[in-house]
């Protein structure tokens, strides 16, 4: 294996995943992962650009940043690339009016979106919101559309909370895909558009950036396919 | 297309699907499909053997037969091949102790099954029972097992109730498969073992039998792969 200095040669920007890398979410706001508050602080004191690239879809960026700041992280909303705002952009560009199967915590990101007479379904990590009734409503709506559009904020299998592993949005995306015979459009990692928007936010080219995450598919695989380097941490879901 | 008499030559037994063929389930017990009560009566007056071959997994056979008898059908428990009793047999043979993610209506079929310290997950059409909490419990249990076993009673995408289309067990099976990286064992149509047990119950060979159902995959495809003839009705989910 090449030395670290060689593997990091030419790196100008760092994309940091949040859940499982900076902290494990959970009751009372979750807990920071050992060493991560100081690691972020050191990165920010360095010459490197830093952007937080997350598939968090239960919380708005504002809520997420507030939680992380309470845990001691130096982070602001503008430094966070998240799937909800990226989805709002897509809805606007394509004239889509969503039925939202999402967590209340992220609903404020969709405040200015027209939701009358829905012509698509947007799902995110809805947690307890993934009731049979809500899933069935999303299913019936998709079955009624001539051109069903299903947008999924990420496709993670699960994530780690302080209390244990929790089902993420991916399994529910698969359920609706199978039920309706459609393929979801994934907004978030590992989609190339999503990595590119995070790179743009730091003004760094793909070959000058490294992604640090705990998910071998969403973080590492996705970044590598975009020409970034990637590093998998041994915290979060890695350690399960 | 060959004449009916030719296509039915040598048929000695008829397998009848129930939901979408005999009746549409729903509030107040559901409603019979026009002509089906008389069709069953005529079949039973004929020389043909009849067996009901269903993936119904919300109700016990006793409950299902009671509903159908109230609607006017001539049917008894012994004439019904259903996935719950077939699953109990498998659990017993393999020493499996299930966590049951099922509807209360079918729970009595599992009355004599050891459920202590579960070493597998059994899912069926749980309806409202498919809460995030219950799905997450099934997921966590599978992730904790060294050799995760997931048994699914059918893999239907959806079925038709009088009030509209409803998600069946299949989408939830797919969700757990994706979350845990496992492949479910399907008990029920289209599994060959299941068709064979229905054929055995009427004492008829595959080439002497015809399956009548509304599901192109579970009923028609499954039966044909077993060497049966098959006929798709234009009621139930076909008509959606």
Coordinates of C-alpha atoms in Angstrom, one line a residue:
Chain A
X1 CA 0.0 0.0 0.0
X2 CA 1.3 3.4 -0.9
X3 CA 2.3 5.8 1.9
X4 CA -0.3 8.3 3.1
X5 CA 1.6 11.3 1.7
X6 CA 1.5 9.6 -1.8
X7 CA -2.1 8.7 -1.6
X8 CA -3.1 12.2 -0.6
X9 CA -0.9 14.0 -3.1
X10 CA -2.7 16.9 -4.8
X11 CA -5.7 16.7 -2.5
X12 CA -7.2 20.2 -2.0
X13 CA -10.7 19.4 -0.7
X14 CA -12.3 17.0 1.8
X15 CA -15.9 15.8 1.6
X16 CA -17.1 14.6 5.0
X17 CA -20.0 12.3 5.5
X18 CA -21.8 13.2 8.7
X19 CA -23.8 10.2 10.2
X20 CA -21.4 7.4 11.3
X21 CA -18.4 9.7 10.7
X22 CA -18.9 12.8 12.8
X23 CA -21.6 11.4 15.1
X24 CA -24.1 8.6 15.7
X25 CA -27.6 10.1 15.8
X26 CA -30.1 9.0 18.5
X27 CA -32.1 10.1 21.5
X28 CA -31.0 13.4 23.0
X29 CA -29.3 14.5 19.7
X30 CA -26.8 11.6 19.5
X31 CA -23.2 11.4 20.4
X32 CA -20.0 12.5 18.6
X33 CA -17.6 9.9 17.5
X34 CA -14.4 10.0 19.4
X35 CA -11.8 12.4 17.9
X36 CA -14.2 13.8 15.3
X37 CA -14.8 17.3 16.8
X38 CA -11.1 17.9 16.9
X39 CA -10.5 16.4 13.5
X40 CA -13.0 18.8 11.9
X41 CA -11.4 21.7 13.7
X42 CA -8.0 20.7 12.5
X43 CA -9.2 20.3 8.9
X44 CA -10.7 23.8 9.0
X45 CA -7.4 25.3 10.4
X46 CA -5.6 23.6 7.4
X47 CA -5.3 24.8 3.8
X48 CA -7.9 22.2 2.8
X49 CA -11.4 23.1 1.7
X50 CA -14.1 21.2 3.6
X51 CA -17.7 20.4 2.6
X52 CA -20.1 18.1 4.5
X53 CA -21.8 15.7 2.0
X54 CA -24.6 13.9 3.7
X55 CA -27.7 11.8 2.8
X56 CA -29.4 12.9 5.9
X57 CA -33.0 13.2 5.0
X58 CA -34.8 13.2 8.4
X59 CA -33.6 16.7 9.4
X60 CA -33.5 20.0 7.6
X61 CA -30.0 21.4 7.1
X62 CA -30.8 24.0 9.8
X63 CA -31.8 21.3 12.4
X64 CA -28.8 19.1 11.5
X65 CA -26.3 22.0 11.9
X66 CA -27.9 23.0 15.2
X67 CA -27.5 19.4 16.5
X68 CA -23.9 19.2 15.4
X69 CA -23.0 22.6 16.8
X70 CA -24.4 21.6 20.2
X71 CA -22.1 18.6 20.0
X72 CA -19.1 20.9 19.5
X73 CA -18.6 20.8 15.7
X74 CA -17.6 23.9 13.7
X75 CA -20.1 23.7 10.9
X76 CA -22.6 26.1 9.1
X77 CA -25.5 25.5 6.8
X78 CA -23.7 26.7 3.7
X79 CA -21.1 23.9 4.1
X80 CA -23.7 21.1 4.0
X81 CA -24.7 19.4 0.7
X82 CA -27.9 17.5 1.4
X83 CA -30.5 15.7 -0.8
X84 CA -33.6 17.8 0.2
X85 CA -32.5 21.1 -1.3
X86 CA -31.2 19.2 -4.4
X87 CA -34.6 17.6 -4.7
X88 CA -36.4 20.9 -4.5
X89 CA -34.3 22.1 -7.4
X90 CA -35.2 19.1 -9.5
X91 CA -39.0 19.4 -8.7
X92 CA -38.9 23.1 -9.8
X93 CA -37.0 22.4 -13.0
X94 CA -39.3 19.6 -14.1
X95 CA -42.7 21.1 -12.9
X96 CA -43.2 18.2 -10.5
X97 CA -45.7 18.4 -7.6
X98 CA -44.8 15.8 -5.0
X99 CA -46.6 13.7 -2.5
X100 CA -44.0 13.7 0.3
X101 CA -43.3 10.5 2.3
X102 CA -40.8 12.2 4.6
X103 CA -40.1 12.9 8.2
X104 CA -41.6 16.0 9.8
X105 CA -38.1 17.2 10.6
X106 CA -37.2 17.8 7.0
X107 CA -40.6 19.2 5.9
X108 CA -39.5 22.8 6.2
X109 CA -37.1 22.3 3.3
X110 CA -40.1 21.8 1.0
X111 CA -42.0 24.9 2.3
X112 CA -42.2 26.6 -1.0
X113 CA -43.0 23.6 -3.1
X114 CA -46.4 23.2 -4.8
X115 CA -47.9 20.0 -3.6
X116 CA -51.4 20.3 -5.1
X117 CA -52.6 17.5 -7.3
X118 CA -49.4 15.4 -7.0
X119 CA -47.7 14.1 -10.1
X120 CA -44.8 12.3 -8.4
X121 CA -43.7 10.8 -5.1
X122 CA -40.7 11.9 -3.0
X123 CA -39.5 9.5 -0.3
X124 CA -36.9 10.1 2.3
X125 CA -35.9 8.6 5.6
X126 CA -39.4 8.9 7.1
X127 CA -38.7 6.7 10.2
X128 CA -42.1 6.1 11.9
X129 CA -43.7 7.9 9.0
X130 CA -43.2 4.6 7.0
X131 CA -46.6 3.3 8.1
X132 CA -48.6 0.9 5.9
X133 CA -51.1 3.7 5.3
X134 CA -48.5 6.2 4.1
X135 CA -46.7 3.6 1.9
X136 CA -50.0 2.5 0.4
X137 CA -50.9 6.1 -0.4
X138 CA -47.6 6.6 -2.2
X139 CA -48.2 3.3 -4.0
X140 CA -51.7 4.1 -5.1
X141 CA -50.6 7.5 -6.3
X142 CA -47.8 6.1 -8.4
X143 CA -50.2 3.4 -9.9
X144 CA -52.6 6.2 -10.9
X145 CA -50.0 8.1 -12.8
X146 CA -49.4 7.6 -16.5
X147 CA -45.7 8.3 -16.1
X148 CA -44.9 7.5 -12.5
X149 CA -42.0 9.4 -11.1
X150 CA -40.5 8.2 -7.8
X151 CA -37.6 10.3 -6.3
X152 CA -35.7 8.8 -3.4
X153 CA -33.4 10.9 -1.1
X154 CA -30.6 8.4 -1.0
X155 CA -30.9 4.7 -1.1
X156 CA -29.0 3.7 2.1
X157 CA -29.9 0.2 3.5
X158 CA -29.6 1.3 7.2
X159 CA -27.8 3.6 9.5
X160 CA -26.6 3.3 13.1
X161 CA -28.3 5.1 15.9
X162 CA -27.0 5.0 19.5
X163 CA -29.7 2.5 20.2
X164 CA -28.8 0.2 17.3
X165 CA -29.3 -0.2 13.5
X166 CA -32.2 1.5 11.8
X167 CA -33.8 0.9 8.4
X168 CA -33.0 3.7 6.1
X169 CA -34.9 4.9 3.0
X170 CA -33.4 2.4 0.6
X171 CA -35.5 -0.6 1.6
X172 CA -38.7 1.4 1.3
X173 CA -37.6 2.7 -2.1
X174 CA -37.1 -0.9 -3.2
X175 CA -40.6 -1.8 -1.9
X176 CA -42.2 0.9 -4.0
X177 CA -40.1 0.0 -7.0
X178 CA -41.2 -3.6 -6.8
X179 CA -44.9 -2.8 -6.1
X180 CA -45.2 -0.3 -9.0
X181 CA -42.7 -1.7 -11.5
X182 CA -40.8 1.6 -11.6
X183 CA -37.2 2.6 -11.0
X184 CA -36.6 5.4 -8.5
X185 CA -34.4 8.4 -9.3
X186 CA -31.9 8.7 -6.4
X187 CA -31.0 12.1 -5.2
X188 CA -28.0 12.0 -2.9
X189 CA -24.9 9.8 -2.7
X190 CA -24.0 7.7 -4.8
X191 CA -25.4 9.9 -7.6
X192 CA -22.7 11.7 -9.6
X193 CA -24.7 14.9 -9.8
X194 CA -24.8 15.0 -6.0
X195 CA -21.0 14.6 -5.6
X196 CA -20.5 17.2 -8.4
X197 CA -22.7 19.8 -6.6
X198 CA -20.6 19.2 -3.4
X199 CA -17.4 19.7 -5.3
X200 CA -18.7 22.9 -6.9
X201 CA -19.6 24.2 -3.5
X202 CA -15.9 23.9 -2.5
X203 CA -14.6 24.9 -5.9
X204 CA -12.4 21.8 -6.2
X205 CA -12.1 19.3 -9.1
X206 CA -12.9 15.6 -8.5
X207 CA -9.3 14.5 -8.8
X208 CA -8.3 17.0 -6.1
X209 CA -10.9 15.7 -3.6
X210 CA -11.3 12.9 -1.1
X211 CA -14.6 11.6 0.3
X212 CA -14.6 10.2 3.9
X213 CA -17.5 8.0 4.8
X214 CA -18.7 4.9 6.5
X215 CA -20.8 3.5 3.6
X216 CA -18.9 1.3 1.1
X217 CA -21.6 1.8 -1.6
X218 CA -22.9 5.3 -1.1
X219 CA -19.7 7.1 0.0
X220 CA -16.7 5.1 -1.3
X221 CA -18.1 3.5 -4.4
X222 CA -20.1 6.6 -5.4
X223 CA -17.1 8.9 -5.0
X224 CA -14.7 6.7 -6.8
X225 CA -17.0 6.5 -9.8
X226 CA -16.9 10.3 -9.9
X227 CA -13.1 10.3 -10.0
X228 CA -12.6 11.3 -6.3
X229 CA -10.5 9.4 -3.9
X230 CA -12.3 7.8 -1.0
X231 CA -11.6 6.6 2.5
X232 CA -13.8 4.4 4.6
X233 CA -13.8 5.0 8.3
X234 CA -14.2 2.1 10.8
X235 CA -17.0 3.8 12.7
X236 CA -20.8 4.1 12.1
X237 CA -22.2 1.2 10.2
X238 CA -18.8 -0.1 9.3
X239 CA -18.3 -1.4 12.8
X240 CA -21.5 -3.5 12.7
Chain B
X1 CA -55.9 -20.0 -30.8
X2 CA -57.0 -23.6 -30.3
X3 CA -60.7 -24.3 -29.4
X4 CA -61.6 -24.6 -25.7
X5 CA -62.3 -28.3 -25.9
X6 CA -58.8 -28.9 -27.3
X7 CA -57.1 -26.6 -24.7
X8 CA -58.9 -28.3 -21.9
X9 CA -58.4 -31.9 -23.2
X10 CA -57.4 -34.3 -20.4
X11 CA -58.0 -31.8 -17.6
X12 CA -59.2 -33.6 -14.4
X13 CA -58.6 -31.0 -11.7
X14 CA -59.0 -27.2 -11.3
X15 CA -57.0 -25.0 -9.0
X16 CA -58.8 -21.9 -8.2
X17 CA -57.2 -18.7 -6.8
X18 CA -59.5 -16.9 -4.3
X19 CA -58.8 -13.2 -4.0
X20 CA -59.6 -11.5 -7.3
X21 CA -61.1 -14.6 -8.8
X22 CA -63.9 -15.6 -6.3
X23 CA -64.1 -12.3 -4.5
X24 CA -62.5 -8.9 -3.8
X25 CA -61.7 -8.6 -0.1
X26 CA -62.6 -5.5 1.8
X27 CA -64.7 -3.9 4.5
X28 CA -67.7 -6.0 5.7
X29 CA -66.1 -9.2 4.3
X30 CA -65.7 -8.1 0.7
X31 CA -67.9 -8.8 -2.4
X32 CA -68.2 -11.9 -4.6
X33 CA -67.2 -11.4 -8.2
X34 CA -70.1 -11.7 -10.6
X35 CA -70.8 -15.3 -11.6
X36 CA -68.2 -16.9 -9.3
X37 CA -70.5 -18.4 -6.7
X38 CA -72.4 -20.3 -9.4
X39 CA -69.2 -21.2 -11.3
X40 CA -67.8 -22.9 -8.2
X41 CA -71.1 -24.7 -7.6
X42 CA -71.1 -25.9 -11.3
X43 CA -67.4 -27.1 -11.0
X44 CA -68.3 -29.1 -7.9
X45 CA -71.3 -30.7 -9.6
X46 CA -69.0 -31.7 -12.5
X47 CA -66.5 -34.7 -12.7
X48 CA -63.6 -32.3 -12.0
X49 CA -61.6 -32.2 -8.8
X50 CA -61.4 -28.7 -7.3
X51 CA -58.9 -27.3 -4.9
X52 CA -58.5 -23.6 -3.8
X53 CA -54.9 -22.5 -4.1
X54 CA -54.4 -19.1 -2.4
X55 CA -51.6 -16.9 -1.2
X56 CA -54.0 -15.4 1.4
X57 CA -51.9 -14.7 4.4
X58 CA -54.0 -12.2 6.4
X59 CA -56.6 -14.8 7.5
X60 CA -56.4 -18.3 8.8
X61 CA -58.0 -20.9 6.6
X62 CA -60.9 -21.1 9.1
X63 CA -61.6 -17.4 8.9
X64 CA -61.2 -17.3 5.1
X65 CA -63.7 -20.2 4.6
X66 CA -66.2 -18.5 7.0
X67 CA -66.0 -15.3 4.9
X68 CA -66.5 -17.2 1.7
X69 CA -69.3 -19.3 3.0
X70 CA -71.1 -16.2 4.1
X71 CA -70.8 -14.9 0.5
X72 CA -72.4 -18.1 -0.7
X73 CA -69.5 -20.2 -1.8
X74 CA -69.4 -24.0 -1.3
X75 CA -66.0 -24.4 0.3
X76 CA -64.4 -26.2 3.2
X77 CA -61.1 -25.9 5.0
X78 CA -59.7 -29.1 3.7
X79 CA -60.1 -27.8 0.1
X80 CA -57.8 -24.8 0.8
X81 CA -54.1 -24.9 0.1
X82 CA -52.6 -21.8 1.9
X83 CA -49.1 -20.7 2.8
X84 CA -49.4 -20.5 6.6
X85 CA -49.8 -24.3 7.2
X86 CA -47.1 -25.0 4.6
X87 CA -44.8 -22.6 6.5
X88 CA -45.5 -24.3 9.9
X89 CA -44.5 -27.6 8.3
X90 CA -41.2 -26.1 7.1
X91 CA -40.5 -24.5 10.5
X92 CA -41.0 -27.8 12.2
X93 CA -38.8 -29.8 9.8
X94 CA -35.9 -27.3 10.1
X95 CA -36.1 -26.5 13.8
X96 CA -36.8 -22.9 13.0
X97 CA -38.3 -20.5 15.6
X98 CA -39.8 -17.5 13.9
X99 CA -40.3 -13.9 14.7
X100 CA -43.7 -13.4 13.0
X101 CA -44.4 -10.2 11.1
X102 CA -48.0 -11.2 10.2
X103 CA -51.6 -10.1 10.6
X104 CA -53.4 -11.0 13.7
X105 CA -56.0 -12.8 11.6
X106 CA -53.6 -15.5 10.7
X107 CA -51.8 -15.8 14.0
X108 CA -53.9 -18.8 15.1
X109 CA -52.3 -21.0 12.3
X110 CA -49.0 -20.6 14.3
X111 CA -50.5 -21.5 17.7
X112 CA -48.3 -24.5 18.2
X113 CA -45.1 -23.1 16.9
X114 CA -42.1 -22.4 19.3
X115 CA -41.3 -18.7 19.0
X116 CA -38.8 -18.4 21.9
X117 CA -35.4 -17.0 21.0
X118 CA -36.2 -16.5 17.3
X119 CA -33.7 -17.8 14.6
X120 CA -35.7 -16.7 11.6
X121 CA -38.2 -14.2 10.4
X122 CA -41.6 -15.1 8.8
X123 CA -43.4 -12.3 7.0
X124 CA -46.9 -12.4 5.5
X125 CA -49.4 -9.8 4.4
X126 CA -49.4 -7.9 7.7
X127 CA -51.4 -4.9 6.5
X128 CA -51.2 -2.2 9.1
X129 CA -48.8 -4.5 11.0
X130 CA -46.1 -3.3 8.5
X131 CA -45.2 -0.4 10.8
X132 CA -41.6 1.0 10.9
X133 CA -41.2 -0.5 14.3
X134 CA -42.2 -4.0 13.3
X135 CA -40.1 -3.9 10.1
X136 CA -37.1 -2.6 12.1
X137 CA -37.4 -5.4 14.6
X138 CA -37.5 -8.0 11.8
X139 CA -34.5 -6.3 10.2
X140 CA -32.4 -6.1 13.4
X141 CA -33.2 -9.8 14.2
X142 CA -32.0 -10.9 10.7
X143 CA -28.9 -8.7 11.0
X144 CA -28.1 -10.4 14.3
X145 CA -28.3 -14.0 12.9
X146 CA -25.2 -15.7 11.6
X147 CA -27.4 -17.5 9.0
X148 CA -30.3 -15.2 8.4
X149 CA -33.5 -17.0 7.2
X150 CA -36.3 -14.9 5.9
X151 CA -39.5 -16.8 4.9
X152 CA -42.2 -14.9 2.9
X153 CA -45.8 -16.1 2.5
X154 CA -46.1 -15.2 -1.1
X155 CA -44.4 -12.4 -3.0
X156 CA -47.4 -10.6 -4.5
X157 CA -46.9 -7.0 -5.4
X158 CA -50.5 -5.9 -4.5
X159 CA -54.1 -7.1 -4.4
X160 CA -57.4 -5.4 -5.0
X161 CA -59.7 -4.6 -2.2
X162 CA -63.2 -3.1 -2.7
X163 CA -61.7 0.2 -1.7
X164 CA -58.7 0.0 -4.1
X165 CA -55.3 -1.5 -4.6
X166 CA -53.4 -2.5 -1.5
X167 CA -49.7 -3.3 -1.0
X168 CA -49.1 -7.1 -0.6
X169 CA -46.3 -8.8 1.2
X170 CA -43.9 -8.8 -1.8
X171 CA -42.7 -5.2 -1.5
X172 CA -42.0 -5.7 2.2
X173 CA -40.1 -8.9 1.4
X174 CA -38.0 -6.9 -1.1
X175 CA -37.4 -4.2 1.5
X176 CA -36.0 -6.7 4.0
X177 CA -34.0 -8.5 1.3
X178 CA -32.3 -5.3 0.3
X179 CA -31.7 -4.1 3.9
X180 CA -30.1 -7.4 5.0
X181 CA -28.6 -8.6 1.8
X182 CA -30.5 -11.9 2.0
X183 CA -32.8 -13.7 -0.4
X184 CA -36.2 -14.7 1.0
X185 CA -37.6 -18.2 0.7
X186 CA -41.1 -17.8 -0.7
X187 CA -43.8 -20.2 0.5
X188 CA -46.9 -20.0 -1.7
X189 CA -47.4 -19.4 -5.4
X190 CA -45.3 -19.3 -7.6
X191 CA -43.2 -21.9 -5.7
X192 CA -43.3 -25.3 -7.3
X193 CA -43.6 -27.1 -3.9
X194 CA -46.7 -25.2 -3.2
X195 CA -48.4 -26.1 -6.5
X196 CA -47.4 -29.7 -6.0
X197 CA -49.0 -29.8 -2.5
X198 CA -52.2 -28.5 -4.0
X199 CA -52.1 -31.1 -6.8
X200 CA -51.5 -33.8 -4.2
X201 CA -54.5 -32.6 -2.2
X202 CA -56.7 -33.3 -5.2
X203 CA -54.8 -36.4 -6.4
X204 CA -54.2 -35.1 -9.9
X205 CA -51.0 -34.8 -12.0
X206 CA -49.7 -31.5 -13.2
X207 CA -50.5 -32.1 -16.8
X208 CA -54.1 -32.9 -15.8
X209 CA -54.7 -29.7 -14.0
X210 CA -55.4 -26.1 -14.8
X211 CA -54.8 -23.0 -12.6
X212 CA -57.2 -20.1 -12.7
X213 CA -56.0 -16.9 -11.3
X214 CA -55.7 -13.1 -11.7
X215 CA -51.9 -12.8 -11.2
X216 CA -49.8 -13.3 -14.3
X217 CA -46.6 -14.1 -12.2
X218 CA -47.9 -15.9 -9.1
X219 CA -50.8 -17.8 -10.7
X220 CA -50.1 -18.2 -14.4
X221 CA -46.3 -18.2 -14.6
X222 CA -45.9 -20.3 -11.5
X223 CA -48.4 -22.9 -12.7
X224 CA -47.0 -23.1 -16.2
X225 CA -43.5 -23.7 -14.8
X226 CA -44.9 -26.7 -12.9
X227 CA -46.4 -28.2 -16.1
X228 CA -50.0 -27.1 -15.4
X229 CA -52.1 -25.2 -17.8
X230 CA -53.2 -21.8 -16.6
X231 CA -55.9 -19.3 -17.3
X232 CA -55.9 -15.6 -16.3
X233 CA -59.2 -14.1 -15.4
X234 CA -60.0 -10.5 -16.2
X235 CA -61.1 -9.6 -12.7
X236 CA -59.2 -8.7 -9.5
X237 CA -55.9 -7.1 -10.1
X238 CA -56.0 -7.9 -13.9
X239 CA -58.6 -5.2 -14.4
X240 CA -56.5 -2.4 -12.9

